[in-house]
Coordinates of C-alpha atoms in Angstrom, one line a residue:
M298 CA 0.0 0.0 0.0
I299 CA 1.3 3.4 -1.0
E300 CA 1.7 5.8 2.0
K301 CA 2.8 9.0 0.4
G302 CA 3.6 10.7 -2.9
A303 CA 1.5 11.0 -6.1
L304 CA -0.4 8.3 -7.8
L305 CA -0.7 8.8 -11.6
P306 CA -2.3 6.9 -14.4
L307 CA -0.2 6.1 -17.5
F308 CA -1.1 8.3 -20.5
Y309 CA -0.3 8.5 -24.2
L310 CA 1.9 11.7 -24.7
P311 CA 0.4 13.2 -21.5
P312 CA -0.8 16.8 -21.1
V313 CA 1.5 19.5 -19.7
E314 CA -0.4 19.5 -16.4
Y315 CA 0.5 15.8 -15.8
F316 CA 4.2 16.7 -16.0
T317 CA 3.8 19.7 -13.7
Q318 CA 2.4 17.4 -11.0
L319 CA 4.9 14.7 -11.7
N320 CA 7.8 17.2 -11.4
K321 CA 6.3 18.6 -8.2
F322 CA 5.9 15.3 -6.4
K323 CA 9.1 13.5 -7.6
P324 CA 10.7 11.2 -6.4
E325 CA 7.6 9.8 -4.8
I326 CA 5.9 8.9 -8.1
W327 CA 3.6 5.9 -8.4
L328 CA 2.0 4.7 -11.6
E329 CA -1.3 2.8 -11.6
Q330 CA -1.0 -0.5 -13.4
A331 CA -3.8 -2.5 -11.6
E332 CA -6.9 -0.3 -12.5
H333 CA -9.5 -1.4 -15.1
F334 CA -9.2 0.5 -18.4
P335 CA -11.5 3.5 -18.5
K336 CA -12.5 4.6 -22.0
Q337 CA -12.2 8.1 -23.5
T338 CA -9.3 9.3 -21.3
Y339 CA -5.8 10.4 -21.9
R340 CA -4.7 6.8 -21.5
N341 CA -4.9 6.3 -25.2
R342 CA -5.4 9.9 -26.6
A343 CA -3.5 13.1 -26.7
N344 CA -4.3 16.7 -27.9
I345 CA -2.0 18.6 -30.2
Y346 CA -2.2 22.0 -31.9
S347 CA -3.2 21.8 -35.6
P348 CA -3.9 24.5 -38.1
D349 CA -7.6 24.1 -37.3
G350 CA -7.2 24.1 -33.5
V351 CA -7.1 21.2 -31.1
L352 CA -6.5 17.8 -32.8
T353 CA -7.0 14.6 -30.8
L354 CA -4.8 11.6 -31.6
V355 CA -6.3 8.3 -30.5
V356 CA -4.4 5.0 -30.1
P357 CA -7.0 2.4 -31.1
V358 CA -7.3 -0.6 -28.7
V359 CA -8.5 -4.1 -29.5
K360 CA -12.3 -4.5 -29.2
G361 CA -13.2 -6.1 -25.9
S362 CA -10.9 -3.8 -24.0
K363 CA -13.9 -2.6 -22.0
V364 CA -14.3 -1.4 -18.5
H365 CA -13.4 -4.7 -16.9
T366 CA -10.0 -5.2 -18.7
P367 CA -7.0 -4.5 -16.4
V368 CA -5.0 -1.6 -18.0
K369 CA -1.9 -3.8 -18.3
D370 CA -3.8 -6.2 -20.5
V371 CA -5.2 -3.7 -23.0
K372 CA -3.8 -4.4 -26.5
I373 CA -3.2 -1.9 -29.2
S374 CA -5.2 -2.5 -32.5
Y375 CA -3.3 -2.3 -35.8
D376 CA -6.4 -2.8 -38.0
F377 CA -5.6 0.5 -39.6
K378 CA -2.4 2.4 -40.0
W379 CA -2.9 4.8 -37.0
Q380 CA 0.9 5.1 -36.5
R381 CA 1.3 6.6 -39.9
L382 CA -1.6 8.9 -39.4
H383 CA -0.3 10.1 -36.0
W384 CA 3.2 10.7 -37.4
L385 CA 1.9 12.6 -40.4
S386 CA -0.2 14.7 -38.0
L387 CA 2.8 15.4 -35.8
E388 CA 4.9 16.4 -38.8
A389 CA 2.1 18.7 -40.2
C390 CA 1.6 20.3 -36.8
Y391 CA 5.2 20.7 -35.6
R392 CA 7.6 20.6 -38.6
R393 CA 7.7 24.4 -38.3
S394 CA 8.4 24.4 -34.6
A395 CA 11.8 25.3 -33.3
Y396 CA 12.7 21.8 -31.9
F397 CA 10.8 19.2 -33.9
E398 CA 13.9 18.1 -35.9
Y399 CA 15.9 18.1 -32.7
Y400 CA 13.7 15.4 -31.2
E401 CA 12.3 13.7 -34.3
D402 CA 14.6 10.7 -34.2
D403 CA 13.6 10.0 -30.6
F404 CA 9.9 9.8 -31.4
A405 CA 10.0 8.2 -34.8
P406 CA 10.4 4.6 -33.5
F407 CA 7.1 4.8 -31.7
Y408 CA 5.4 5.2 -35.1
E409 CA 7.4 2.6 -36.9
Q410 CA 7.7 -0.4 -34.5
K411 CA 4.7 -2.2 -33.2
T412 CA 4.1 -2.7 -29.4
S413 CA 1.4 -5.1 -28.5
H414 CA 0.2 -3.6 -25.2
L415 CA -0.8 0.0 -24.6
F416 CA 0.7 0.1 -21.1
D417 CA 4.1 -0.9 -22.4
Y418 CA 3.9 1.6 -25.2
N419 CA 2.9 4.5 -22.8
Q420 CA 5.6 3.4 -20.3
K421 CA 8.4 3.6 -22.9
Q422 CA 7.2 7.0 -24.1
L423 CA 7.0 8.3 -20.5
E424 CA 10.6 7.1 -19.9
L425 CA 11.7 8.9 -23.1
L426 CA 9.8 12.1 -22.2
L427 CA 11.3 12.2 -18.7
R428 CA 14.8 11.8 -20.2
L429 CA 14.2 14.6 -22.8
L430 CA 12.7 16.9 -20.1
K431 CA 15.6 16.0 -17.8
I432 CA 13.3 15.0 -15.0
K433 CA 15.1 12.5 -12.8
S434 CA 12.7 10.4 -10.8
P435 CA 12.3 6.6 -10.2
L436 CA 9.0 5.3 -11.4
N437 CA 7.2 2.9 -9.0
Y438 CA 4.2 0.8 -9.9
T439 CA 1.1 -0.3 -7.9
E440 CA 0.9 -4.0 -7.1
S441 CA -2.9 -4.1 -6.7
Y442 CA -5.9 -1.9 -7.2
E443 CA -7.0 0.3 -4.2
A444 CA -10.1 2.5 -4.6
T445 CA -8.8 5.0 -2.0
Y446 CA -5.5 5.9 -0.4
P447 CA -4.6 7.6 2.8
G448 CA -4.5 11.4 2.8
A449 CA -0.7 11.6 2.3
V450 CA -1.2 10.2 -1.2
T451 CA -2.3 12.6 -3.9
D452 CA -4.5 10.5 -6.2
F453 CA -4.5 11.8 -9.8
R454 CA -6.2 8.8 -11.4
K455 CA -9.3 10.8 -12.2
A456 CA -7.8 14.3 -12.1
F457 CA -7.1 14.8 -15.8
S458 CA -10.2 14.8 -18.0
T459 CA -10.5 14.9 -21.8
K460 CA -14.1 16.1 -21.4
K461 CA -13.8 19.0 -18.9
E462 CA -12.9 22.5 -20.0
V463 CA -9.3 23.3 -19.0
T464 CA -9.3 25.6 -16.0
I465 CA -5.6 25.3 -14.9
E466 CA -3.5 28.5 -14.8
Q467 CA -0.9 28.2 -17.5
K468 CA 1.6 30.8 -18.6
P469 CA 1.5 31.2 -22.4
Y470 CA 4.5 30.0 -24.5
F471 CA 5.0 30.3 -28.2
Q472 CA 2.8 27.9 -30.3
V473 CA 3.1 27.4 -34.0
F474 CA -0.5 28.3 -34.9
E475 CA -1.3 30.7 -32.1
E476 CA -1.9 33.6 -34.5
R477 CA -5.0 31.6 -35.7
H478 CA -6.5 30.4 -32.4
G479 CA -4.5 32.0 -29.6
F480 CA -2.8 30.1 -26.9
L481 CA -4.2 26.7 -26.2
K482 CA -3.8 25.4 -22.7
N483 CA -2.8 21.9 -21.5
L484 CA -2.0 20.3 -24.8
S485 CA 0.2 17.2 -25.0
I486 CA 3.7 17.7 -23.5
I487 CA 5.1 17.4 -27.0
D488 CA 3.6 20.8 -27.9
L489 CA 5.7 22.3 -25.1
L490 CA 8.8 20.2 -26.0
F491 CA 8.7 20.9 -29.7
N492 CA 8.2 24.6 -29.2
Q493 CA 10.4 25.2 -26.1
G494 CA 13.1 22.5 -26.3
P495 CA 15.5 22.4 -23.4
Q496 CA 13.6 25.3 -21.7
A497 CA 10.6 23.0 -21.2
L498 CA 11.7 21.9 -17.7
N499 CA 12.1 25.5 -16.6
Y500 CA 8.6 26.1 -17.8
L501 CA 7.2 23.3 -15.8

């Protein structure tokens, strides 16, 4: 049983707010691996800034990955070429950003190689993102599912919603298409990384 620190779900290219909290609570970071897979969350989707505004990228999962499937067991579907679609979207949205080319080779393998399980895919991406952001923290994993935790544990499992309007305070930084739609808050961390590069950690 976790006694202190922050409990976080594992997301696909998590939003900026996720890393703000992770950076704040390190090194006491716990990742939930025993929960049942909730649909329509950041666990398999990320928001990026496209010429038309917010674009949501969704990693499709194998049908049958419903509410009662443990998150560790959810498999990625390759019925259509979503990896190619995501990579083309990232290129279209961020090729003009200051640091896309700087990080391009780090992210490309995620859109070329196939990983069977969503949890493993997200885990590898998170390890890469922490390295690129220069956030040094061990990652601990839950052994079993607990509905509630003691007060010393900050539980973020339901804190980040794809459906709620973003209310967090966030200082604007340069975004590629901001002259069209203004500053968009709490997009995927890659929006911050591709636009701010090594300054991303200072921003967090």
